[in-house]
PDB file of N, CA and C in Angstrom:
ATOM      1  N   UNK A  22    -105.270 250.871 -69.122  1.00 58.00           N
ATOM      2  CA  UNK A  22    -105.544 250.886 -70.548  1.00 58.00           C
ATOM      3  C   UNK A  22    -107.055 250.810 -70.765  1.00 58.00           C
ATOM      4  N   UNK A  23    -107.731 251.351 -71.877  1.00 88.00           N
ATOM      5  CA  UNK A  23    -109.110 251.282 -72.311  1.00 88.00           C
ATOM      6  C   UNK A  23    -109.469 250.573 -72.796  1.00 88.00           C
ATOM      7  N   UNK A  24    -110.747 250.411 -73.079  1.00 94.00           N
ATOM      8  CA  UNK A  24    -111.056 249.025 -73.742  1.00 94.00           C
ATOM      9  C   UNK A  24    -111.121 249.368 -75.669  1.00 94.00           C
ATOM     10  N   UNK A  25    -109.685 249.003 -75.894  1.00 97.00           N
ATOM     11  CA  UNK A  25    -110.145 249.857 -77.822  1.00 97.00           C
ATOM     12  C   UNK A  25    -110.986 249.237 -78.408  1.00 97.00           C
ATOM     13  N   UNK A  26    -111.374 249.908 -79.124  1.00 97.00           N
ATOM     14  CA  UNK A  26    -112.573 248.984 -80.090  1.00 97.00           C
ATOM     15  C   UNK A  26    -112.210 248.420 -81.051  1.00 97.00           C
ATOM     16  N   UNK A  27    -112.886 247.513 -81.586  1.00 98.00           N
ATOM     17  CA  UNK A  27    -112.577 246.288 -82.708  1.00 98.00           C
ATOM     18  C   UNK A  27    -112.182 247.104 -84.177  1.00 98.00           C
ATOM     19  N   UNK A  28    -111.534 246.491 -85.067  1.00 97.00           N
ATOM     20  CA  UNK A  28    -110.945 247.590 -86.264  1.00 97.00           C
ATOM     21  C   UNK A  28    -112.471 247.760 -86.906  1.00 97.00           C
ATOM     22  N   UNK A  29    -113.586 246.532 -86.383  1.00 98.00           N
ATOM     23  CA  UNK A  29    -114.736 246.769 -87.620  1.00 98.00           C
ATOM     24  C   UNK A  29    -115.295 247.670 -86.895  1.00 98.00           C
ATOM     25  N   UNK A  30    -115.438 248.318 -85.725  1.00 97.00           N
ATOM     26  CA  UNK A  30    -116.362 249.405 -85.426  1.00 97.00           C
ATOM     27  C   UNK A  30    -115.816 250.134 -85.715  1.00 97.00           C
ATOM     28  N   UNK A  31    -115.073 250.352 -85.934  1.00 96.00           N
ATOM     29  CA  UNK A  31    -114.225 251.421 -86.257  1.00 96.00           C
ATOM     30  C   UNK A  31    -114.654 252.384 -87.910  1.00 96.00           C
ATOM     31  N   UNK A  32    -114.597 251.016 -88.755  1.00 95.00           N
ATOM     32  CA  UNK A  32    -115.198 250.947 -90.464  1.00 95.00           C
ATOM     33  C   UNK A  32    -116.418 251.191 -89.997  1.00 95.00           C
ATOM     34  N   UNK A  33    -117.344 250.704 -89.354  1.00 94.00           N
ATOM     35  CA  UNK A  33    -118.585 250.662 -89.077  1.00 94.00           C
ATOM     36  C   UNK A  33    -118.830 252.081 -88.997  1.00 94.00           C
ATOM     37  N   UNK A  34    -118.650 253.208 -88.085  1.00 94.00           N
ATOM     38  CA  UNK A  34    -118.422 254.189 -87.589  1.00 94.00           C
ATOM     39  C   UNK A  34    -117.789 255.096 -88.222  1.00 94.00           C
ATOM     40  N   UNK A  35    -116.745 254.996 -88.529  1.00 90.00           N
ATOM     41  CA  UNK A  35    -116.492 256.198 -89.688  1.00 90.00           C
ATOM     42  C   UNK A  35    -117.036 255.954 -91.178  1.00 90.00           C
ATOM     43  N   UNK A  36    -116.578 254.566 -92.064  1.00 84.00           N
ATOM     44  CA  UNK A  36    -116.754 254.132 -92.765  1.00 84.00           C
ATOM     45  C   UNK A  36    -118.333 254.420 -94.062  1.00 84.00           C
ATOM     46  N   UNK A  37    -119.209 254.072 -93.132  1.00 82.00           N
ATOM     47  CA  UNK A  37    -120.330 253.496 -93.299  1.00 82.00           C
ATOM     48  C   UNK A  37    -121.399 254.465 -92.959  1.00 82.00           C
ATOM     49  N   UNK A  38    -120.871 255.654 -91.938  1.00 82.00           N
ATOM     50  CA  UNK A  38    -121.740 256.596 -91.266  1.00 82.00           C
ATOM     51  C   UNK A  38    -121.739 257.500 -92.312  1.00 82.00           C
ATOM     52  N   UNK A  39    -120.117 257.501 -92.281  1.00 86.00           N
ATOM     53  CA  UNK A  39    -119.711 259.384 -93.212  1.00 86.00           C
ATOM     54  C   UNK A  39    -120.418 258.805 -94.683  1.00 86.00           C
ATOM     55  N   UNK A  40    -120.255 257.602 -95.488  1.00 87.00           N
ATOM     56  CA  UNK A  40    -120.107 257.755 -96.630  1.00 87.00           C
ATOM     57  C   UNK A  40    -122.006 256.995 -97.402  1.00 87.00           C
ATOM     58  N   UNK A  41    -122.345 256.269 -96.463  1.00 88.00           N
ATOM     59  CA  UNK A  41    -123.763 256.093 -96.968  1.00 88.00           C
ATOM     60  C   UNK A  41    -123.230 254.756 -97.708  1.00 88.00           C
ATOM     61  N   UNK A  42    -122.324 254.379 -97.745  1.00 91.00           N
ATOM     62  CA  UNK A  42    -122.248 253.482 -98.804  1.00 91.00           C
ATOM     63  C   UNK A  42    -122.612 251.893 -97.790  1.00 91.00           C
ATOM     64  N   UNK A  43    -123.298 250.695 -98.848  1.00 94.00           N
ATOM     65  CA  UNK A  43    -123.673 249.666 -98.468  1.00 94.00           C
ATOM     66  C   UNK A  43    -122.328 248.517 -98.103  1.00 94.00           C
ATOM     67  N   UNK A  44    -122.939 247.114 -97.338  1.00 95.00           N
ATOM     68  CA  UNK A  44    -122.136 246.849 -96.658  1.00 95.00           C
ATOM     69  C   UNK A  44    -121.657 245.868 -98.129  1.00 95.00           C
ATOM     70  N   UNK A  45    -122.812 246.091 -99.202  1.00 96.00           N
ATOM     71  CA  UNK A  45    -122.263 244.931-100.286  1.00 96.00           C
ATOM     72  C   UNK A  45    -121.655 245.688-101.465  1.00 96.00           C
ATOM     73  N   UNK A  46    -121.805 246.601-101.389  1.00 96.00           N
ATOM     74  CA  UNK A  46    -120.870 248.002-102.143  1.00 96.00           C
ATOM     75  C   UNK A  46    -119.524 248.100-101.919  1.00 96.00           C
ATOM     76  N   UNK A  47    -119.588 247.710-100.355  1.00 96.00           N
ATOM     77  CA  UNK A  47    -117.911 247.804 -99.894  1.00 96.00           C
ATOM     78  C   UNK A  47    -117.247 246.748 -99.843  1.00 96.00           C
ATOM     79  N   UNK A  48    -118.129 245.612 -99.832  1.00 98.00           N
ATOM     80  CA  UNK A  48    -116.895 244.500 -99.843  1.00 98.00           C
ATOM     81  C   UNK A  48    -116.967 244.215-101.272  1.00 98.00           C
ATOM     82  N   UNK A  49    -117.453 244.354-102.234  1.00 98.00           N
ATOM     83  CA  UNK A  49    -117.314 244.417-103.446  1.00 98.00           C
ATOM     84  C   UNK A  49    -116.263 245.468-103.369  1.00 98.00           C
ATOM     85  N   UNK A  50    -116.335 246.369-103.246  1.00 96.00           N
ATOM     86  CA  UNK A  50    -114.928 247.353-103.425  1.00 96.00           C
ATOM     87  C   UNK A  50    -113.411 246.580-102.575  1.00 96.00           C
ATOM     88  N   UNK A  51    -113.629 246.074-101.574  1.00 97.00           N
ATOM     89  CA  UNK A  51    -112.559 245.189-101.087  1.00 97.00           C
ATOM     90  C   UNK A  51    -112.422 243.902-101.756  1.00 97.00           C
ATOM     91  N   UNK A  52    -112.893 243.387-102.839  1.00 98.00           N
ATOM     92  CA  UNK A  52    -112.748 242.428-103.386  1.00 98.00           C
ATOM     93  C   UNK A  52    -112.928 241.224-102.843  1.00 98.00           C
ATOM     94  N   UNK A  53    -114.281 240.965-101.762  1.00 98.00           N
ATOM     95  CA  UNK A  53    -114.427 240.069-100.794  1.00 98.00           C
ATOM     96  C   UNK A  53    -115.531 239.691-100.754  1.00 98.00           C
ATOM     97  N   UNK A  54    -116.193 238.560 -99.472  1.00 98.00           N
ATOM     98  CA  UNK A  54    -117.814 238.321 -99.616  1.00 98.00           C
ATOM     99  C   UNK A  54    -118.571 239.342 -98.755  1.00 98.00           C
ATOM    100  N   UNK A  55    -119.784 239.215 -98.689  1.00 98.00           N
ATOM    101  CA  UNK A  55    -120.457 240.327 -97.829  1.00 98.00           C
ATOM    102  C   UNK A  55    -120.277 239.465 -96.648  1.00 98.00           C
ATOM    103  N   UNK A  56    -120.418 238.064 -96.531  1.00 98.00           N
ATOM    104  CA  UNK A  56    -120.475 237.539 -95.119  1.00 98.00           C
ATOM    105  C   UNK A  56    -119.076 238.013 -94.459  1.00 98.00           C
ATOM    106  N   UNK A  57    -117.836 237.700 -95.383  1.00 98.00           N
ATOM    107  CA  UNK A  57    -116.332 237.996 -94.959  1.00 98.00           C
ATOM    108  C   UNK A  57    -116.592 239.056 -93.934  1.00 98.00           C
ATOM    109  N   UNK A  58    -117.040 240.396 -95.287  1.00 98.00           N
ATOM    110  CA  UNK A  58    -117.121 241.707 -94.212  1.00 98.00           C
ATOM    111  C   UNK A  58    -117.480 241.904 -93.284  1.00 98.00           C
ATOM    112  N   UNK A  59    -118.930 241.589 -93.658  1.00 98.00           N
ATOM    113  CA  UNK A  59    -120.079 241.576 -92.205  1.00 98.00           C
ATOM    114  C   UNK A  59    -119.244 240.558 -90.935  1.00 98.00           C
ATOM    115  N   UNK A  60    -118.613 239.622 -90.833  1.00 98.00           N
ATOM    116  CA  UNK A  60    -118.465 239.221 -89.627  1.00 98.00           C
ATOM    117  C   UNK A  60    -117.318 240.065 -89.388  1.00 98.00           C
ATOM    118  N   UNK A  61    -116.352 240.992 -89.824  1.00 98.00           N
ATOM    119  CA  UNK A  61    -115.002 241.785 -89.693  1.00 98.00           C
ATOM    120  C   UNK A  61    -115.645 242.869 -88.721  1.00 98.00           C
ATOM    121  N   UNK A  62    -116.979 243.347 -89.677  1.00 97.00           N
ATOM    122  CA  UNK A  62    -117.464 244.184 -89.286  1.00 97.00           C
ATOM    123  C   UNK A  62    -118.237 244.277 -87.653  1.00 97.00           C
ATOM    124  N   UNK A  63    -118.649 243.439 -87.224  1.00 97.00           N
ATOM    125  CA  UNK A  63    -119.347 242.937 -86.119  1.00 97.00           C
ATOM    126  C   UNK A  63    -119.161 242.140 -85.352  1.00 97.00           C
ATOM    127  N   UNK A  64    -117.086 242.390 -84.857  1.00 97.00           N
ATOM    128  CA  UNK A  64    -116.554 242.042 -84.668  1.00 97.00           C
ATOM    129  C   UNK A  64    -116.215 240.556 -84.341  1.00 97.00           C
ATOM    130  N   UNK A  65    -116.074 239.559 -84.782  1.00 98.00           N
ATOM    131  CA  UNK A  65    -116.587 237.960 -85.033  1.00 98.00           C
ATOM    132  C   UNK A  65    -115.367 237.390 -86.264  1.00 98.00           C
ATOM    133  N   UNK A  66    -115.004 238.003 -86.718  1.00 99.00           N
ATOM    134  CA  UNK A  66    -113.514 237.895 -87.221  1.00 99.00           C
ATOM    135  C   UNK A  66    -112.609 238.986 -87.314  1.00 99.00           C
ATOM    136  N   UNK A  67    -111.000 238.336 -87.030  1.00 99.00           N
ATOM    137  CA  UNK A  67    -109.918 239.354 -86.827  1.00 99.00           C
ATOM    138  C   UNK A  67    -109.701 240.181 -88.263  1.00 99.00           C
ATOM    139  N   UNK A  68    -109.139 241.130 -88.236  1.00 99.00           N
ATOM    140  CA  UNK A  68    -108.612 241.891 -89.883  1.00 99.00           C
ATOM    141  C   UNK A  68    -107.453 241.032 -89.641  1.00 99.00           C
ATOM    142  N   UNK A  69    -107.145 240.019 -90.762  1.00 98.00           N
ATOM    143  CA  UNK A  69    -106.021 239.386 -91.284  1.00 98.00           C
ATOM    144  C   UNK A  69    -105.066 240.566 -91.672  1.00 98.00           C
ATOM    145  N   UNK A  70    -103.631 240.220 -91.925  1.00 99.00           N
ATOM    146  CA  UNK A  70    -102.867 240.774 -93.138  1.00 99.00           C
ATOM    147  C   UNK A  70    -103.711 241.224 -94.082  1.00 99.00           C
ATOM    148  N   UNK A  71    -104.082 240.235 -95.105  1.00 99.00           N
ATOM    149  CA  UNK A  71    -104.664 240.060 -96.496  1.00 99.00           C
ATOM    150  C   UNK A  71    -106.078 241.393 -95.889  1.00 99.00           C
ATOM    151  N   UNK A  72    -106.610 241.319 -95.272  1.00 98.00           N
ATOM    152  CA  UNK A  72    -107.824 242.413 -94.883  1.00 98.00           C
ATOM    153  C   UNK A  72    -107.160 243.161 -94.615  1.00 98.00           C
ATOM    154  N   UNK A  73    -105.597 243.647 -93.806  1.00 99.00           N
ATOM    155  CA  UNK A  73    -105.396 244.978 -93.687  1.00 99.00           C
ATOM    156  C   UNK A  73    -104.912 245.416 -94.712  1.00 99.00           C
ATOM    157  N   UNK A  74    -104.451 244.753 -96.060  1.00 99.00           N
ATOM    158  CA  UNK A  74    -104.098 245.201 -97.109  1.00 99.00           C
ATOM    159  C   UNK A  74    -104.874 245.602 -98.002  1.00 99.00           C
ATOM    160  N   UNK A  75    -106.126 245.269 -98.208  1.00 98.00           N
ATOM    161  CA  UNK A  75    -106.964 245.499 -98.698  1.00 98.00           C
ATOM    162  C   UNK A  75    -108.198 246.570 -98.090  1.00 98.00           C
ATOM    163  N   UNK A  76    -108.029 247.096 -96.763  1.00 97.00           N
ATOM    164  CA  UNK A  76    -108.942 247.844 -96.434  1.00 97.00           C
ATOM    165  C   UNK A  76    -107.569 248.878 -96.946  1.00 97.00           C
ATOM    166  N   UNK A  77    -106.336 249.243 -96.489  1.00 97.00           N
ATOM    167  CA  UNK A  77    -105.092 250.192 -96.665  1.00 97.00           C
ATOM    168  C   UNK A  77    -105.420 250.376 -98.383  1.00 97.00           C
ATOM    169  N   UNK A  78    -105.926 249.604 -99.136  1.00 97.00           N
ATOM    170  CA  UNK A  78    -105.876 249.990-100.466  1.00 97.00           C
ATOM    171  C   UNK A  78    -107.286 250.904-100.594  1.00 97.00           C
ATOM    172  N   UNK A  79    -108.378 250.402-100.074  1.00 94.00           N
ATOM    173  CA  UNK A  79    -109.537 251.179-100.464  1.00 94.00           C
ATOM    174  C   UNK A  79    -109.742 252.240 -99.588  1.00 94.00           C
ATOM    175  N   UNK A  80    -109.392 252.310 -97.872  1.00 92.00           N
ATOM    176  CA  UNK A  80    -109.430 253.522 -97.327  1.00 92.00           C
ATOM    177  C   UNK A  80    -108.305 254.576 -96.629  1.00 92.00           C
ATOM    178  N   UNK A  81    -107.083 254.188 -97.270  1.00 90.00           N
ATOM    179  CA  UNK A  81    -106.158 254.853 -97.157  1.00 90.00           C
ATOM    180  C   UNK A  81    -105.158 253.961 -95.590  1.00 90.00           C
ATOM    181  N   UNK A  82    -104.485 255.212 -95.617  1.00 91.00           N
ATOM    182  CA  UNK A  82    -104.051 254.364 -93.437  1.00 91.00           C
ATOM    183  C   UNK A  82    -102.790 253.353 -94.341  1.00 91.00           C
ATOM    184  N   UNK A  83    -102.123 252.939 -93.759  1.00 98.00           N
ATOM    185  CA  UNK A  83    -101.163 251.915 -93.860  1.00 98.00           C
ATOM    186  C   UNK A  83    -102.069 250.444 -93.285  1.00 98.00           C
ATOM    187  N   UNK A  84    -101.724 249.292 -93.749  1.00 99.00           N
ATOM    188  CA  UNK A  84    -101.901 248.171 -93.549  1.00 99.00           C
ATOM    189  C   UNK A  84    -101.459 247.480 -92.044  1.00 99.00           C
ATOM    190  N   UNK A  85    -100.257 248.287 -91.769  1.00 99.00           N
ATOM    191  CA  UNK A  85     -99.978 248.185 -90.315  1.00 99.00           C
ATOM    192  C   UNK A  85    -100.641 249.111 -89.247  1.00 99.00           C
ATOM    193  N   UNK A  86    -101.333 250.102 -89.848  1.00 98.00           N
ATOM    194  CA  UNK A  86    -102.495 250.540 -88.583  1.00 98.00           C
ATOM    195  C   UNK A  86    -103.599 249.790 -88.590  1.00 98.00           C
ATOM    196  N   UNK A  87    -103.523 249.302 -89.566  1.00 98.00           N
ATOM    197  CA  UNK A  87    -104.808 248.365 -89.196  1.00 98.00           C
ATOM    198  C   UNK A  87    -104.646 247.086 -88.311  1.00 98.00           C
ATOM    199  N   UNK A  88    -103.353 246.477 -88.345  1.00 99.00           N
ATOM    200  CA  UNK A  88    -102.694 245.288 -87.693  1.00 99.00           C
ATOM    201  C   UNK A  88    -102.904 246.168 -86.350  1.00 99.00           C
ATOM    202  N   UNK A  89    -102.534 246.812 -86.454  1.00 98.00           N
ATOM    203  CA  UNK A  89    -101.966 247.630 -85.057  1.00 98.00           C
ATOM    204  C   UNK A  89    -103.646 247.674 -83.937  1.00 98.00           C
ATOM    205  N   UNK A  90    -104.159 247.877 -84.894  1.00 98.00           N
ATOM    206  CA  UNK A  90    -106.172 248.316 -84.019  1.00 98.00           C
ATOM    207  C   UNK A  90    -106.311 247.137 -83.909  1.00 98.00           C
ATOM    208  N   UNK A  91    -106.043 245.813 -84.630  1.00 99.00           N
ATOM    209  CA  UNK A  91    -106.325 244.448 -84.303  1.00 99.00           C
ATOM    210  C   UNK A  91    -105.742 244.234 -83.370  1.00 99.00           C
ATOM    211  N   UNK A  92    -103.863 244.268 -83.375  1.00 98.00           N
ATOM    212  CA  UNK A  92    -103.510 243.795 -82.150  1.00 98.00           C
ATOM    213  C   UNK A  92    -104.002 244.897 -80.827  1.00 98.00           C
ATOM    214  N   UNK A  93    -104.301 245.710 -80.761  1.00 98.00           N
ATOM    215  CA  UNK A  93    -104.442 246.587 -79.320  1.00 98.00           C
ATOM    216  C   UNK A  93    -105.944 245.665 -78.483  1.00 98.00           C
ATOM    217  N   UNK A  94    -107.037 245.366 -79.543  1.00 98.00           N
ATOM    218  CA  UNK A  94    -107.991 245.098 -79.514  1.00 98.00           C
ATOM    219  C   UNK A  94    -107.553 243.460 -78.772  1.00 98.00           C
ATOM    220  N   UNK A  95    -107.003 243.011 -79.498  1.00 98.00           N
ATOM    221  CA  UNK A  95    -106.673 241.373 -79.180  1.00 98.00           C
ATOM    222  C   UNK A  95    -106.072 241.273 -77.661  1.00 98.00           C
ATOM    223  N   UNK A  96    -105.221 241.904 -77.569  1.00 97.00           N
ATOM    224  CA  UNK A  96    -104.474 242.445 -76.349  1.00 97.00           C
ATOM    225  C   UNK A  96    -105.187 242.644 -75.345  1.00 97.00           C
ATOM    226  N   UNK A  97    -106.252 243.577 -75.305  1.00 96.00           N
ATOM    227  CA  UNK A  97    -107.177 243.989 -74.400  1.00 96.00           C
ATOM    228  C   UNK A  97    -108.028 242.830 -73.805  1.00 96.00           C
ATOM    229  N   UNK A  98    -108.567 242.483 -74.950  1.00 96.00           N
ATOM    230  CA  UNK A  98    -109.513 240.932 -74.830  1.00 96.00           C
ATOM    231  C   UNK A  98    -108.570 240.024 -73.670  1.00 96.00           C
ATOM    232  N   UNK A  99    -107.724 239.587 -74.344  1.00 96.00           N
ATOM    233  CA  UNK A  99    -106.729 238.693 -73.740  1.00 96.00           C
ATOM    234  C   UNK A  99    -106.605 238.633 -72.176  1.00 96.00           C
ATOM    235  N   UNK A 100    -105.968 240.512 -71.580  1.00 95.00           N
ATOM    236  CA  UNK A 100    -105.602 240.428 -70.809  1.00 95.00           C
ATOM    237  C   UNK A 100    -107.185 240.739 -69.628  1.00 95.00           C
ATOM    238  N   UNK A 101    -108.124 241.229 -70.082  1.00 93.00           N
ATOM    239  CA  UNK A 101    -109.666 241.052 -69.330  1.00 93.00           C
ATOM    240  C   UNK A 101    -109.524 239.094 -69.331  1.00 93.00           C
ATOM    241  N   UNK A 102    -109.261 238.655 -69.795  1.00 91.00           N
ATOM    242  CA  UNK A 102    -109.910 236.901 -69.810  1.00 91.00           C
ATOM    243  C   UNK A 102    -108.800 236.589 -68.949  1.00 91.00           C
ATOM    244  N   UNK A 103    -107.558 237.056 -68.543  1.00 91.00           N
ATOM    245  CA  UNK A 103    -106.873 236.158 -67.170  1.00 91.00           C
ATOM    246  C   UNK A 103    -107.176 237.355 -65.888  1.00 91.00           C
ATOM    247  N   UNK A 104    -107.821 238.386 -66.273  1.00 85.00           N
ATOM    248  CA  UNK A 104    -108.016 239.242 -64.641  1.00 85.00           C
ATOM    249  C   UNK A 104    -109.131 238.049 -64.456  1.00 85.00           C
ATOM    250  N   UNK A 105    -110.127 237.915 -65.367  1.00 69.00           N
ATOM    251  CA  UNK A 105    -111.357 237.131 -64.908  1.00 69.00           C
ATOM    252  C   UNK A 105    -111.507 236.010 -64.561  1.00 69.00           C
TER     253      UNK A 105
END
């Protein structure tokens, strides 16, 4: 398996590249703080439920693909920390 990337590089990377828009533009559009985002974003907190519902409202995707990039991500982490 690969190492997937965190759901915030992900926003980071498509998000933020394609659209120019700021990081306090968007969590204002997610109805959140900029710190909230910024640590989602830079990977340092998980996308909750409540964050995958709310990114699924502002950038489309179901709420469970977003669970889904969290758990693959979590998974990965996990199983690197008992090979090591």
């Amino acid at each position: 398996m690969h190492n997937p990337p965190h759901p915030g590089k992900v926003i980071r990377d498509g998000v933020f590249a394609e659209s120019g828009m700021t990081v306090i533009e968007f969590a204002r559009r997610l109805g959140i703080s900029r710190v909230a985002l910024s640590r989602v974003l830079h990977g340092h907190a998980a996308v909750s439920p409540e964050m995958a519902i709310r990114l699924s409202d502002a950038l489309g995707g179901s709420a469970e693909s977003w669970l889904h990039l969290q758990a693959a991500y979590d998974i990965w982490q996990a199983r690197q920390r008992t090979i090591a």
